[in-house]
GROMACS .gro file of C-alpha atoms in nm:
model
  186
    1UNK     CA    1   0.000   0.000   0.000
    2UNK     CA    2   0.298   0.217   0.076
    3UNK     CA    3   0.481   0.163  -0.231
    4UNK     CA    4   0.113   0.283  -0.406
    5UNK     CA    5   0.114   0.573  -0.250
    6UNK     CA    6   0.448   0.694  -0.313
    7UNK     CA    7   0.413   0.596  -0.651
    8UNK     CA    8   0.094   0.804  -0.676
    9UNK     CA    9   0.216   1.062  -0.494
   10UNK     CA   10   0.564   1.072  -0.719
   11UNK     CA   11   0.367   1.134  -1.054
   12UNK     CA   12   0.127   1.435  -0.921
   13UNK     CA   13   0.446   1.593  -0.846
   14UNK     CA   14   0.580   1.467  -1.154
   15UNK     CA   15   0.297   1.590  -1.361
   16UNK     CA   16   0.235   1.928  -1.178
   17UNK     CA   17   0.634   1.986  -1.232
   18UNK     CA   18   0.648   1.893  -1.604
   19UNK     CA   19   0.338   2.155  -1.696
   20UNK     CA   20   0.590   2.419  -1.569
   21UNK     CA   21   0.921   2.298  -1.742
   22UNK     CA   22   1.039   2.475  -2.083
   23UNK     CA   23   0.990   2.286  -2.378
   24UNK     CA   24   1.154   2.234  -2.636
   25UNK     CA   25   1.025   2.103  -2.992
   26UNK     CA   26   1.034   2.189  -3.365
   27UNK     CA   27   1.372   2.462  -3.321
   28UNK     CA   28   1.085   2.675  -3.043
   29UNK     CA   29   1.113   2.664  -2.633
   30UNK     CA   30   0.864   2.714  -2.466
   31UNK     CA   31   0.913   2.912  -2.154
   32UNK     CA   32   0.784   2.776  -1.852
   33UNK     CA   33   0.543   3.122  -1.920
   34UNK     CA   34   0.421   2.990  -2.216
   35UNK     CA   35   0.623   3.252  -2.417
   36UNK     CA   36   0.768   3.092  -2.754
   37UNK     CA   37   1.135   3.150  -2.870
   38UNK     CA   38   1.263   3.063  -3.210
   39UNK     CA   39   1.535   3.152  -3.413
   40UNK     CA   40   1.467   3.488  -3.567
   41UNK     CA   41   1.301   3.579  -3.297
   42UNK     CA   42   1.324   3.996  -3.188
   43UNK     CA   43   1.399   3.997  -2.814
   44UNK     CA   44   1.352   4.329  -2.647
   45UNK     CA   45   1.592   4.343  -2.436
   46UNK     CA   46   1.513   4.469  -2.033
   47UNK     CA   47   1.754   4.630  -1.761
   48UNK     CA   48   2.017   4.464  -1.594
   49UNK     CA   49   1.982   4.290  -1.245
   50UNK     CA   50   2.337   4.322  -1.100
   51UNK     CA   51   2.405   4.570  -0.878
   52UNK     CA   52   2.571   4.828  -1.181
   53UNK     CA   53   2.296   4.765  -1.401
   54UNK     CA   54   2.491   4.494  -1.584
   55UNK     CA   55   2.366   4.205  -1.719
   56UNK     CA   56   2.342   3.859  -1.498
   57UNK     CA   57   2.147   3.629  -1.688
   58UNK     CA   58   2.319   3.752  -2.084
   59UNK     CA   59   2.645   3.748  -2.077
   60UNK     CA   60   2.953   3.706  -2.367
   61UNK     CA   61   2.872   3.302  -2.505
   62UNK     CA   62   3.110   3.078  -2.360
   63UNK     CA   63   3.247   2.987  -2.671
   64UNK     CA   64   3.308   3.320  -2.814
   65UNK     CA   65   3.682   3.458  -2.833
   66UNK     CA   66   3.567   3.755  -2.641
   67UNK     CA   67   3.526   3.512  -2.317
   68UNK     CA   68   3.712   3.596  -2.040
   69UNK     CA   69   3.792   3.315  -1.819
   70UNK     CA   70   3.995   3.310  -1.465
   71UNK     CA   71   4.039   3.102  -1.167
   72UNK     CA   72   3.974   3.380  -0.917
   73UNK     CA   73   3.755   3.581  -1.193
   74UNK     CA   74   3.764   3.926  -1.285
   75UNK     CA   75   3.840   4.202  -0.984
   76UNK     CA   76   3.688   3.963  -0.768
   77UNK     CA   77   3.343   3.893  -0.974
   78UNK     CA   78   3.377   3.600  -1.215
   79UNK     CA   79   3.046   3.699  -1.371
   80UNK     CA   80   3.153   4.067  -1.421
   81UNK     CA   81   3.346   4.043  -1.752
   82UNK     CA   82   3.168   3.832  -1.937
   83UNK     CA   83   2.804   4.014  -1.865
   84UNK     CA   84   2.602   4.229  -2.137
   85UNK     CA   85   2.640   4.615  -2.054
   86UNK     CA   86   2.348   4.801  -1.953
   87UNK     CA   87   2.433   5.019  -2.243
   88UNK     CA   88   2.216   4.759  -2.417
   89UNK     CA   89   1.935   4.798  -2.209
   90UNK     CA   90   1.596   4.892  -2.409
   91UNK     CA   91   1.784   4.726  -2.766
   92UNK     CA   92   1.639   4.475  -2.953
   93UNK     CA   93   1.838   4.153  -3.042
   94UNK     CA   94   1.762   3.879  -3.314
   95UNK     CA   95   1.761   3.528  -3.215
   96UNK     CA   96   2.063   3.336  -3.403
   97UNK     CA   97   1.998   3.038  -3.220
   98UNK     CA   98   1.840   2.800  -2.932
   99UNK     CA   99   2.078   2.605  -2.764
  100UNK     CA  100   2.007   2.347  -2.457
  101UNK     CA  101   2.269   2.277  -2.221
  102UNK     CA  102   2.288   1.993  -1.983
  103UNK     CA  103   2.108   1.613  -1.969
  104UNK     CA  104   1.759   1.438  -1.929
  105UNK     CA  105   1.902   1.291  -1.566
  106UNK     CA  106   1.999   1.689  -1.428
  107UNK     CA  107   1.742   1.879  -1.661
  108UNK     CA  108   1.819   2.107  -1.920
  109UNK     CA  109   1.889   2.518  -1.890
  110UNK     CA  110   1.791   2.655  -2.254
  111UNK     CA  111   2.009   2.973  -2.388
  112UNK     CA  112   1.952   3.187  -2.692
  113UNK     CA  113   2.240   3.307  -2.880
  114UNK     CA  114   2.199   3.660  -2.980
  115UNK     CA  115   2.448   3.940  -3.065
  116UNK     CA  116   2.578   4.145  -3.381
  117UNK     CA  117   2.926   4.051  -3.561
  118UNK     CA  118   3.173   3.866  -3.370
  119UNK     CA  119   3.018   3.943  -3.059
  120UNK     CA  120   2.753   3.683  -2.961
  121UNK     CA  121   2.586   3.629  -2.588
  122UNK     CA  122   2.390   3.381  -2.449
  123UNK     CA  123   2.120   3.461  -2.236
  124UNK     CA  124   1.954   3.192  -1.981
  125UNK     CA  125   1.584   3.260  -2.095
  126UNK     CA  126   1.416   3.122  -1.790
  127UNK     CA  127   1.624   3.343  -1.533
  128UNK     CA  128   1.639   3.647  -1.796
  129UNK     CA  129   1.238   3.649  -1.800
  130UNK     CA  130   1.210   3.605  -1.444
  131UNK     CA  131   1.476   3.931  -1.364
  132UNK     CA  132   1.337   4.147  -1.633
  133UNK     CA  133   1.677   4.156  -1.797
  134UNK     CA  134   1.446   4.022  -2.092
  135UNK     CA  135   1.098   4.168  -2.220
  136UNK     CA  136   0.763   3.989  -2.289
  137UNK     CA  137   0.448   4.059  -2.288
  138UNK     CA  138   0.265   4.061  -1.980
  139UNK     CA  139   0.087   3.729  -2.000
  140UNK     CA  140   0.390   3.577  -1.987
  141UNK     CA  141   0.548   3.712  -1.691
  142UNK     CA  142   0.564   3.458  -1.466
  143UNK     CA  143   0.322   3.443  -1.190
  144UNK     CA  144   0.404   3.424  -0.827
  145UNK     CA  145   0.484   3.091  -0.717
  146UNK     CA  146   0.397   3.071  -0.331
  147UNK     CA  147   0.079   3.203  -0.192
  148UNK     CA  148   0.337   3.259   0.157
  149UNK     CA  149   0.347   3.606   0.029
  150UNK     CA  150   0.000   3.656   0.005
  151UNK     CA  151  -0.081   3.459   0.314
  152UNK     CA  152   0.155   3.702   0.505
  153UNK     CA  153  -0.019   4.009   0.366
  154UNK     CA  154  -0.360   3.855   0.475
  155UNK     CA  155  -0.251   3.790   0.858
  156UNK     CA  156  -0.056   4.176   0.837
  157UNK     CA  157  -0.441   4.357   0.717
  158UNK     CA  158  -0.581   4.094   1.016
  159UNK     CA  159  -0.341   4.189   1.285
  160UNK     CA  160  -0.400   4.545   1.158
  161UNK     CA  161  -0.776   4.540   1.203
  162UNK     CA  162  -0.727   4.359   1.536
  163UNK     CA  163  -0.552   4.631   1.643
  164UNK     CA  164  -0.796   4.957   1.533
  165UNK     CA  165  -1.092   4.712   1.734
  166UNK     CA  166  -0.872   4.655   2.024
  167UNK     CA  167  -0.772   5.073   1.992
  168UNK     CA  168  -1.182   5.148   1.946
  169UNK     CA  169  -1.180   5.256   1.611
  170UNK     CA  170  -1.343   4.985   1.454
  171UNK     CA  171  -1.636   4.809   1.624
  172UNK     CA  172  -1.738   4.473   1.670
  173UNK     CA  173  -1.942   4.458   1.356
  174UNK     CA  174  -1.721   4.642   1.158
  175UNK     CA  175  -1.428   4.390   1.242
  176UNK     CA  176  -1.619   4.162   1.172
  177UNK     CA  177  -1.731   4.248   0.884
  178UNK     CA  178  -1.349   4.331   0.762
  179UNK     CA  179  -1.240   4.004   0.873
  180UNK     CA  180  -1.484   3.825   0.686
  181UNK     CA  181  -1.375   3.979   0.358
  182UNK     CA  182  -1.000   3.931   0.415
  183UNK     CA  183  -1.056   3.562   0.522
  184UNK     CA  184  -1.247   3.527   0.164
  185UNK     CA  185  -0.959   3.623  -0.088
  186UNK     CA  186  -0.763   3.377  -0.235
   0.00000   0.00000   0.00000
């Protein structure tokens, strides 16, 4: 009965998890959004998330010439050199190509090459859409994943409501009434 159960239990997870994986078919990903990258593609490109306003999530492709590589990276921030400028922020970029990285056992990250001339850069879609760094439209922005936030806002209006009863501002009724609304979002 055990082994049933984690069985079961193993492919809801494994279902629920796959609906929100990128996939990958036909030369398109799809985002774990929903939004569909191809080659030839325009991506609009966002603002940087590092602390300059450089890029984190598009940086110089790893097999470009114009990667820098170093053991102890470069002034002390291995990402630094290799990261798309802000200068770039608000530019649009054509897709050259889609390119997965990694193995069915680990999962897959998927990059799209973009760039002009010799200079190419990869950027890690997923993490790019998440940070902004890359644009889409608003549908497929991804949503928020835990409801802790919104559970957290709902006990901060309660304990704030609690308070103006407890203070007399609010009576009885009108707490109750109040509470009764918060308690009934989702």
């Amino acid at each position: 009965m055990k082994q049933v159960l984690l069985i079961f239990t193993l492919l809801i997870f494994g279902i629920s998890y796959s609906q929100t994986a990128p996939i990958f078919e036909n030369d398109t990903l799809i985002t774990s959004t929903g939004f569909k990258v191809y080659e030839g593609l325009d991506l609009k490109i966002g603002t940087g998330s590092m602390n300059d306003g450089d890029f984190k999530f598009i940086r110089t492709n790893a097999s470009s010439l114009f990667n820098y590589t170093s053991n102890t990276g470069y002034q002390g921030l291995a990402n630094q050199a290799n990261s798309f400028k802000r200068s770039n922020s608000g530019l649009t970029f054509k897709v050259k190509k889609i390119m997965p990285r990694g193995n069915k056992k680990n999962g897959f990250v998927y990059y799209a090459k973009i760039g002009s001339g010799l200079m190419n850069y990869e950027v890690d879609l997923e993490n790019a859409i998440r940070s902004g760094e890359v644009i889409v439209p608003d549908e497929f922005l991804p949503k928020e994943k835990s409801q802790h936030i919104n559970s957290e806002t709902k006990y901060d209006r309660l304990k704030k409501i609690k308070e103006l009863k407890d203070s007399g501002v609010l009576s009885e009724e009108e707490f109750q009434k109040e509470k009764d609304k918060i308690m009934a979002e989702k």
